[in-house]
Short mmCIF file of C-alpha atoms and ligand atoms in Angstrom, two decimals:
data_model
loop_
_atom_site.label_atom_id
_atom_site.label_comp_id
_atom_site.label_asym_id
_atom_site.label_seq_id
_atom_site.Cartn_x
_atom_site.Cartn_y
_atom_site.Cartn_z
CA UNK F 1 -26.60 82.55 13.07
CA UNK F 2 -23.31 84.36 14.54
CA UNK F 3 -24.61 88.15 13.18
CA UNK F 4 -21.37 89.47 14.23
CA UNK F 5 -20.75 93.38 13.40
CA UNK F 6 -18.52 94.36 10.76
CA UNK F 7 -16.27 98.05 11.34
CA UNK F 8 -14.16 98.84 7.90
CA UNK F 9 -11.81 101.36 7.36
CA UNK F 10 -10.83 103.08 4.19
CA UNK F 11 -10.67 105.24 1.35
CA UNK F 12 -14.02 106.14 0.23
CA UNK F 13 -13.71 107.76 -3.49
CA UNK F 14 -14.73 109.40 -6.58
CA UNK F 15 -13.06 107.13 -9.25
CA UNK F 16 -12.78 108.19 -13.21
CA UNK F 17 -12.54 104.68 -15.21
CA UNK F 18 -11.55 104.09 -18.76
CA UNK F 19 -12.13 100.50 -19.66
CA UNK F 20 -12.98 98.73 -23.08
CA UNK F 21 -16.52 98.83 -22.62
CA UNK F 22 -16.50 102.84 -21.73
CA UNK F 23 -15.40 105.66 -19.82
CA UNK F 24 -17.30 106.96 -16.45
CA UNK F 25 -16.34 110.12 -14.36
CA UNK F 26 -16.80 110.48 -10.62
CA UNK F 27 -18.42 107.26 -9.44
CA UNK F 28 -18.71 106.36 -5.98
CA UNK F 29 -16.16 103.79 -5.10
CA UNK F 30 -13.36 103.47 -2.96
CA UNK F 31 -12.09 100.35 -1.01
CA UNK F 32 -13.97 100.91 2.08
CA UNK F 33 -17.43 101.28 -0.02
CA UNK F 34 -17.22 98.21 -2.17
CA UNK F 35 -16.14 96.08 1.32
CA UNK F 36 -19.33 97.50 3.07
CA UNK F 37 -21.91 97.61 0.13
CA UNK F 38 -21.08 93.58 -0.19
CA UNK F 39 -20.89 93.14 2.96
CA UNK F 40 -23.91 94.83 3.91
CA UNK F 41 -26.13 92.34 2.17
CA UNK F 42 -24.98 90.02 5.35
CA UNK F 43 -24.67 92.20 8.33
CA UNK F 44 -24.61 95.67 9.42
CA UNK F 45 -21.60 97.28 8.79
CA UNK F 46 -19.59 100.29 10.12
CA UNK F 47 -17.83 102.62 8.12
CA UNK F 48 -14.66 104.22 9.03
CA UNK F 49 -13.68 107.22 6.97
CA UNK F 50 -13.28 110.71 5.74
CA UNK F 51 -14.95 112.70 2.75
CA UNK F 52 -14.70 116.64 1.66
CA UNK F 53 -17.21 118.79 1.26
CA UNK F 54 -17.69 118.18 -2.02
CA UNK F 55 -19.28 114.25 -1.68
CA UNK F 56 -22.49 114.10 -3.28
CA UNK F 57 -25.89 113.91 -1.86
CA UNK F 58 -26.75 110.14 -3.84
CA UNK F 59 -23.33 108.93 -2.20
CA UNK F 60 -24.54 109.84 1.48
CA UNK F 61 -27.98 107.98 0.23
CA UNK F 62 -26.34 105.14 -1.28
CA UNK F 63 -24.39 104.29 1.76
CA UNK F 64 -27.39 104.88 4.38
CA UNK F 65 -30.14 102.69 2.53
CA UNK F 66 -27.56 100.14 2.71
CA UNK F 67 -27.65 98.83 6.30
CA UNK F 68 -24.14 100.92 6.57
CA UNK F 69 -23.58 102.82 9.25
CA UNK F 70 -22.01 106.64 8.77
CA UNK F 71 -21.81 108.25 12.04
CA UNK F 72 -17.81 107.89 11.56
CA UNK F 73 -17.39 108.89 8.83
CA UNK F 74 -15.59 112.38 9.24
CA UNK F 75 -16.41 115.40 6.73
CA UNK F 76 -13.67 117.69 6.44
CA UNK F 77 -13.90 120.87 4.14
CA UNK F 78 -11.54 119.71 0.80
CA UNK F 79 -12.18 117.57 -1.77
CA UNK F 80 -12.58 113.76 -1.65
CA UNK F 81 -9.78 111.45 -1.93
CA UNK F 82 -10.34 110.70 -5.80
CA UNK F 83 -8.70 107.96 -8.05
CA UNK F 84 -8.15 106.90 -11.61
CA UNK F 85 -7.37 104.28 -13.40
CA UNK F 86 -7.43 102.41 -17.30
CA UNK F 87 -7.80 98.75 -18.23
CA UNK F 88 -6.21 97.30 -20.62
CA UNK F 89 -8.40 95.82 -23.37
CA UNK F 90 -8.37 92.44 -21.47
CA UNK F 91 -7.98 93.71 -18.29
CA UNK F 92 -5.29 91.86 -17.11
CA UNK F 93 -3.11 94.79 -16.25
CA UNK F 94 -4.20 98.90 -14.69
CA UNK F 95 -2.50 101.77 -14.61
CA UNK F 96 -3.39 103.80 -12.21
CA UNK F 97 -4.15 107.80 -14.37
CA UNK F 98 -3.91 109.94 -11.08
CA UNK F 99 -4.31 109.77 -7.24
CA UNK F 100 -5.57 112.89 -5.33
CA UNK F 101 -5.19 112.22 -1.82
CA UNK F 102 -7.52 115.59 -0.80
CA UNK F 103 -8.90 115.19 2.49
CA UNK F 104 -7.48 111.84 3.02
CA UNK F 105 -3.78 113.46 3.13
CA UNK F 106 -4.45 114.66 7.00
CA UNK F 107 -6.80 112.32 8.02
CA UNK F 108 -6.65 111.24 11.37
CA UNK F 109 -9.67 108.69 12.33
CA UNK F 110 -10.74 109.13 15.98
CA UNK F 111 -13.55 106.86 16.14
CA UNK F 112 -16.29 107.79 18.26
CA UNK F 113 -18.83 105.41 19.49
CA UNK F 114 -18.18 102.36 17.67
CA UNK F 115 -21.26 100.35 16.93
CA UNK F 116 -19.37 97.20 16.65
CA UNK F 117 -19.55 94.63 19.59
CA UNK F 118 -16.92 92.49 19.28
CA UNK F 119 -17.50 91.43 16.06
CA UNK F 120 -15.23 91.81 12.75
CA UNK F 121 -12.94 94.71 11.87
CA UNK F 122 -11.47 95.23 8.55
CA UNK F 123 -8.41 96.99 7.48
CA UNK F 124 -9.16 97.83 3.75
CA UNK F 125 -6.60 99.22 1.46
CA UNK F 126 -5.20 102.55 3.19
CA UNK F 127 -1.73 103.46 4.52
CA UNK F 128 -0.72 100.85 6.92
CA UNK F 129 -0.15 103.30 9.96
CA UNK F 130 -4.03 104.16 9.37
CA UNK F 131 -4.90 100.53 9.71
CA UNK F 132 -2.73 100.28 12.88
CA UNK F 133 -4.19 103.14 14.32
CA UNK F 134 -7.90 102.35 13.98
CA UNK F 135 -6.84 98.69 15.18
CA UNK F 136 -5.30 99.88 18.53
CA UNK F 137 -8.42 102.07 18.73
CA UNK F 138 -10.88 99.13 18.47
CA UNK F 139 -8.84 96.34 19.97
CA UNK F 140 -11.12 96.00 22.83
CA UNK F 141 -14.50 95.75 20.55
CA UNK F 142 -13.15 92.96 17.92
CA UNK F 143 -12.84 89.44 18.32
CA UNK F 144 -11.13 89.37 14.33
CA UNK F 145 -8.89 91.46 12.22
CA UNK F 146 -8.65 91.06 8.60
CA UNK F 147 -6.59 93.33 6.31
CA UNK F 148 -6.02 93.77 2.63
CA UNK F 149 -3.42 95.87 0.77
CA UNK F 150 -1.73 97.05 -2.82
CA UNK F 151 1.35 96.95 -4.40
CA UNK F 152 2.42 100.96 -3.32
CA UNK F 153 2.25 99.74 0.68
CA UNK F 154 4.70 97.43 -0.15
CA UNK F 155 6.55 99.72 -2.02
CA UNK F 156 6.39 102.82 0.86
CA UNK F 157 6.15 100.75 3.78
CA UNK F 158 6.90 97.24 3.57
CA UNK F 159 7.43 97.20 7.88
CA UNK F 160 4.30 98.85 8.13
CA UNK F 161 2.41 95.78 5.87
CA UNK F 162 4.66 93.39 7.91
CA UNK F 163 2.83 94.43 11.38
CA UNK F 164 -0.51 94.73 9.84
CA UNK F 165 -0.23 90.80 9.05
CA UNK F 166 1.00 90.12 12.03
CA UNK F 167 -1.95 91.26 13.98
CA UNK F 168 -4.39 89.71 11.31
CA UNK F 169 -6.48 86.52 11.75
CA UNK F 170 -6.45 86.85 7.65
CA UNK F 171 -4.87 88.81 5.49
CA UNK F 172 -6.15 89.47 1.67
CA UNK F 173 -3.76 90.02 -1.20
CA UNK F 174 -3.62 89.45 -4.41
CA UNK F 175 -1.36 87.27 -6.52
CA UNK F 176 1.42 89.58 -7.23
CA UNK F 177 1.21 91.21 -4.58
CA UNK F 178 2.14 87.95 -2.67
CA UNK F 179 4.66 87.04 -4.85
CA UNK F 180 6.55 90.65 -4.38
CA UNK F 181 6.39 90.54 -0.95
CA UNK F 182 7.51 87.17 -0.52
CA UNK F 183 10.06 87.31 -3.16
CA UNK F 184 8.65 83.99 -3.98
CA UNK F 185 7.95 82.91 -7.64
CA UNK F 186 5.72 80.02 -7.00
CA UNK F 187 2.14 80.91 -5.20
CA UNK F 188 1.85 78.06 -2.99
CA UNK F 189 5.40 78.73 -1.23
CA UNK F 190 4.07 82.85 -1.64
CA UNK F 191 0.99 81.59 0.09
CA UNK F 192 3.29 79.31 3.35
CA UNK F 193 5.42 81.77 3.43
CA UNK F 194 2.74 84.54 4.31
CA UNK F 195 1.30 82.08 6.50
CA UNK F 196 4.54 82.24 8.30
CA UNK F 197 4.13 85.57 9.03
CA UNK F 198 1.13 85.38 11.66
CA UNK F 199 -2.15 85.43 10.61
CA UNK F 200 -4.20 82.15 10.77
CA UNK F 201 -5.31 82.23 6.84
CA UNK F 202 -3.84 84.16 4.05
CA UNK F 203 -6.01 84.68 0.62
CA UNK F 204 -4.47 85.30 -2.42
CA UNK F 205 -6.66 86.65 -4.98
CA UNK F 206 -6.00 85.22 -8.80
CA UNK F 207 -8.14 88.12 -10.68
CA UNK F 208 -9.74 85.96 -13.20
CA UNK F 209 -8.16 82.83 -11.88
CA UNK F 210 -10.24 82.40 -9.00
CA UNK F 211 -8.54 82.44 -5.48
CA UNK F 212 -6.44 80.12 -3.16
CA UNK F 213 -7.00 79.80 0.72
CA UNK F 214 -3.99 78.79 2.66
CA UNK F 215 -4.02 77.95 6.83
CA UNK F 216 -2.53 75.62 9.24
CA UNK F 217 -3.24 72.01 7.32
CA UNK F 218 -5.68 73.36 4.87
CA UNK F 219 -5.11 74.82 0.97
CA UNK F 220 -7.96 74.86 -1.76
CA UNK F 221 -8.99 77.05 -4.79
CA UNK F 222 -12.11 78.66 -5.48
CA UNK F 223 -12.68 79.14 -8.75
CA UNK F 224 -14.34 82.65 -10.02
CA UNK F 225 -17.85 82.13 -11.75
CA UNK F 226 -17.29 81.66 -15.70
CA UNK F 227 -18.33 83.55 -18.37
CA UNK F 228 -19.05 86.78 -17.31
CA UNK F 229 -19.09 89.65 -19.23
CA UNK F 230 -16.56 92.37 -17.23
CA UNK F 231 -17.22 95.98 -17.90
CA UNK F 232 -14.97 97.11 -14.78
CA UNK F 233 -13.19 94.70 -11.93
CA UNK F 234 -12.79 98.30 -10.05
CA UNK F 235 -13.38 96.76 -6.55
CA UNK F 236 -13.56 93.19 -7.21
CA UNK F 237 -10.88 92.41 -4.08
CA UNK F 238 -13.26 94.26 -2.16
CA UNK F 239 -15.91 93.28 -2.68
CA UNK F 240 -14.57 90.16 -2.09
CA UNK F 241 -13.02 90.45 1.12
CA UNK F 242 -17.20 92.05 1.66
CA UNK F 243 -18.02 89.05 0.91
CA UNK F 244 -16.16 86.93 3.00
CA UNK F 245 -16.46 89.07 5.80
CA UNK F 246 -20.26 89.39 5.71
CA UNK F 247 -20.31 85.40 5.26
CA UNK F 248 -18.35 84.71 8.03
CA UNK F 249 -20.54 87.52 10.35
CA UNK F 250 -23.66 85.21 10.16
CA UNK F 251 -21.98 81.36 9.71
CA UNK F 252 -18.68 81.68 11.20
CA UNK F 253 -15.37 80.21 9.09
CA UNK F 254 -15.79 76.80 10.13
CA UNK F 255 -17.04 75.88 6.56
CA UNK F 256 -13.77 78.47 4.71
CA UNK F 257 -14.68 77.11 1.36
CA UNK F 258 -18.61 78.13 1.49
CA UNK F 259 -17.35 81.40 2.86
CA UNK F 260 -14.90 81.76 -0.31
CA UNK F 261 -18.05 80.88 -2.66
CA UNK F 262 -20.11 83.35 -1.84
CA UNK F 263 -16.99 86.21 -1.72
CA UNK F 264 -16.32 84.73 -5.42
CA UNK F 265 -20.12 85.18 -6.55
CA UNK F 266 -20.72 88.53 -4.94
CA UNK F 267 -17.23 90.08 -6.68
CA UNK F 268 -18.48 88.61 -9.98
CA UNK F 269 -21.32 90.85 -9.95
CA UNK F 270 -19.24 94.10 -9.04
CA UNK F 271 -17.10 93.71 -12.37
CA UNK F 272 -20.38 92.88 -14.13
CA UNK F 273 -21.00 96.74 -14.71
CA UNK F 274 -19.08 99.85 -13.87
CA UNK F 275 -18.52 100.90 -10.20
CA UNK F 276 -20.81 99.35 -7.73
CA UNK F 277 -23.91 99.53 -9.93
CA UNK F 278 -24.56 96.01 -9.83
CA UNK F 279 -23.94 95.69 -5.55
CA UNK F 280 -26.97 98.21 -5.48
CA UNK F 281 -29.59 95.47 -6.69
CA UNK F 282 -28.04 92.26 -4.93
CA UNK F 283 -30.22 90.02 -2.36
CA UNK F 284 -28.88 86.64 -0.60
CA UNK F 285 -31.32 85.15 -3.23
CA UNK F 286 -30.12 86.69 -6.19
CA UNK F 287 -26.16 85.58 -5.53
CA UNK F 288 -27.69 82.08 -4.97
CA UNK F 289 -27.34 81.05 -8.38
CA UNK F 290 -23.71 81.76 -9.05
CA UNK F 291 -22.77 80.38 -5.66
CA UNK F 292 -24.11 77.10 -7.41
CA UNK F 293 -22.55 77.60 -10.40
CA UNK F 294 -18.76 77.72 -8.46
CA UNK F 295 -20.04 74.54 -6.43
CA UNK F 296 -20.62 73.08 -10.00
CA UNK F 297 -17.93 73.95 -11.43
CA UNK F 298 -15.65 72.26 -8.21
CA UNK F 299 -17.53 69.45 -8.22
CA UNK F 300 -16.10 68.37 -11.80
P1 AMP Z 1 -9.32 97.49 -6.22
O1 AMP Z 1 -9.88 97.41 -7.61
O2 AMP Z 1 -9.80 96.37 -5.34
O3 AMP Z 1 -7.84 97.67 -6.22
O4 AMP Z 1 -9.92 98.79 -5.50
C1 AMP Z 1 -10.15 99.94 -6.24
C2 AMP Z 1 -10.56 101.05 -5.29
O5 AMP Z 1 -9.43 101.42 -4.48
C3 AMP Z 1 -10.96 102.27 -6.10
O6 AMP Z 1 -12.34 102.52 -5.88
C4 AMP Z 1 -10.05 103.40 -5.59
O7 AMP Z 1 -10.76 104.55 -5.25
C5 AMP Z 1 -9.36 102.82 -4.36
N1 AMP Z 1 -7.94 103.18 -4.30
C6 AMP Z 1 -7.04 103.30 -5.31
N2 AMP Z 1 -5.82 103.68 -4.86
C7 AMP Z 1 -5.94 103.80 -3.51
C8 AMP Z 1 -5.03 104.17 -2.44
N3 AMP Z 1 -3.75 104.50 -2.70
N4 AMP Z 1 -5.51 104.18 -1.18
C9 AMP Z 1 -6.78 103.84 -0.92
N5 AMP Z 1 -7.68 103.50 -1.87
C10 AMP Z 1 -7.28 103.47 -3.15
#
């Protein structure tokens, strides 16, 4: 056992949702609270962050019966960054409904006190000069970065997304995400061509397609567990990179495709119901059976 520390930073939200099976108002989600609620189930984690005065009481309790660490998490009088967003009836594409920054528009983390002891930080989805400044902050705590982002980084500040990779050990994106930034049509070349850029491995998530690990003489797919019944992938890449990152906190990435497995079976149960309803009742054992089922399903 490694039982490294995980830090996260970023947004922490109340999302509206419109997808086939239903509409929800006001759930707790957010990038940064999918990452730690899956990662959680592996380590203690530490979350980096802002809310307004208006976050609810069962969000504060959600996070601190989960192992996940609050004490920087800034309250600021405002409203909480909030998000929405509708699936299409086979959610293969989202439009995002509306984006209220709130609090989040001024927020400047100073992180006081940082639990983590040179362990893992990640950079979840959040303006890229926010995950630059909480990296400088914590350099001297971490012994490995690992950042995600969206489509509207690359769109606002592509140089900004080129230094976050740069100082990542992995960087998380998903599939056309790669391909935009990259200017690539094919996803392996998307994939070397990322690699190129600095970090040691680069993921690209494939939404229901499973995901592909690329580093230095190594490439594989994972594939995603089959079957499932999605009522919202809100989160999956999250809770994903969660995951990963809580995998690799007590095993190390020595063994990258085990780590992938479990970050593939612990997404499938965050699009298994709306928000992170299903991450509330997860155990190591419970996930056990749909890490087998991947390992099956490779094995053919
Ligand atoms: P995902 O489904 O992995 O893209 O993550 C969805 C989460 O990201 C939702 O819970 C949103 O609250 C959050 N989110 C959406 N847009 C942004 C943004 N511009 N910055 C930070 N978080 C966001």
């Amino acid at each position: 056992m490694i039982s490294n520390d995980i830090t996260v930073v970023g947004s922490i939200a109340l999302d509206t949702l419109e997808t086939s099976k239903g509409n929800r108002e006001n759930l707790l989600g957010g990038s940064a609270t999918y990452f730690s609620l899956s990662a959680s189930l592996f380590s203690s984690v530490e979350l980096i962050g802002i809310v307004g005065s208006d976050f609810p009481d069962s969000g504060w309790k959600i996070l601190k019966s989960n192992n996940i660490n609050c004490d920087n998490i800034e309250i600021k009088d405002g409203k909480t960054f909030s998000w929405g967003g509708r699936y299409s009836d086979d959610y293969s594409t989202r439009d995002t409904l509306f984006t209220e920054l709130g609090v989040f528009e001024t927020y400047k983390p100073i992180i006081k006190n940082s639990s983590n002891n040179n362990g893992i930080l990640f950079l979840a989805n959040i303006h890229p000069s926010l995950q630059l400044d909480v990296l400088n902050q914590m350099k001297s705590n971490i012994s490995m970065v690992v950042s995600d982002t969206m489509n509207l980084w690359l769109d606002m500040d592509l140089n900004g997304v080129k230094e976050v990779i740069s100082k990542s050990n992995i960087f998380l994106l998903n599939d056309e995400e790669a391909l935009q930034l990259t200017g690539q049509s094919d996803m392996d070349k998307a994939g070397q061509d990322i690699l190129q850029e600095g970090p040691d491995t680069v993921i690209i998530k494939l939404g229901g397609k499973g995901s592909l690990l690329f580093s230095k003489g190594e490439q594989f797919h994972v594939p995603c567990v089959p079957d499932i019944d999605v009522y919202d992938p809100t989160g999956a890449g999250d809770s994903f990179a969660g995951g990963l990152l809580g995998y690799i906190s007590q095993y190390g990435f020595a063994d990258k495709q085990e780590a992938l497995i479990h970050a593939s079976a612990i997404a499938s149960y965050t699009v298994s119901d709306f928000g992170i309803n299903k991450l509330l009742n997860l155990n190591l054992d419970t996930i056990k059976s749909r890490v087998d089922m991947i390992k099956n399903i490779m094995k053919d």
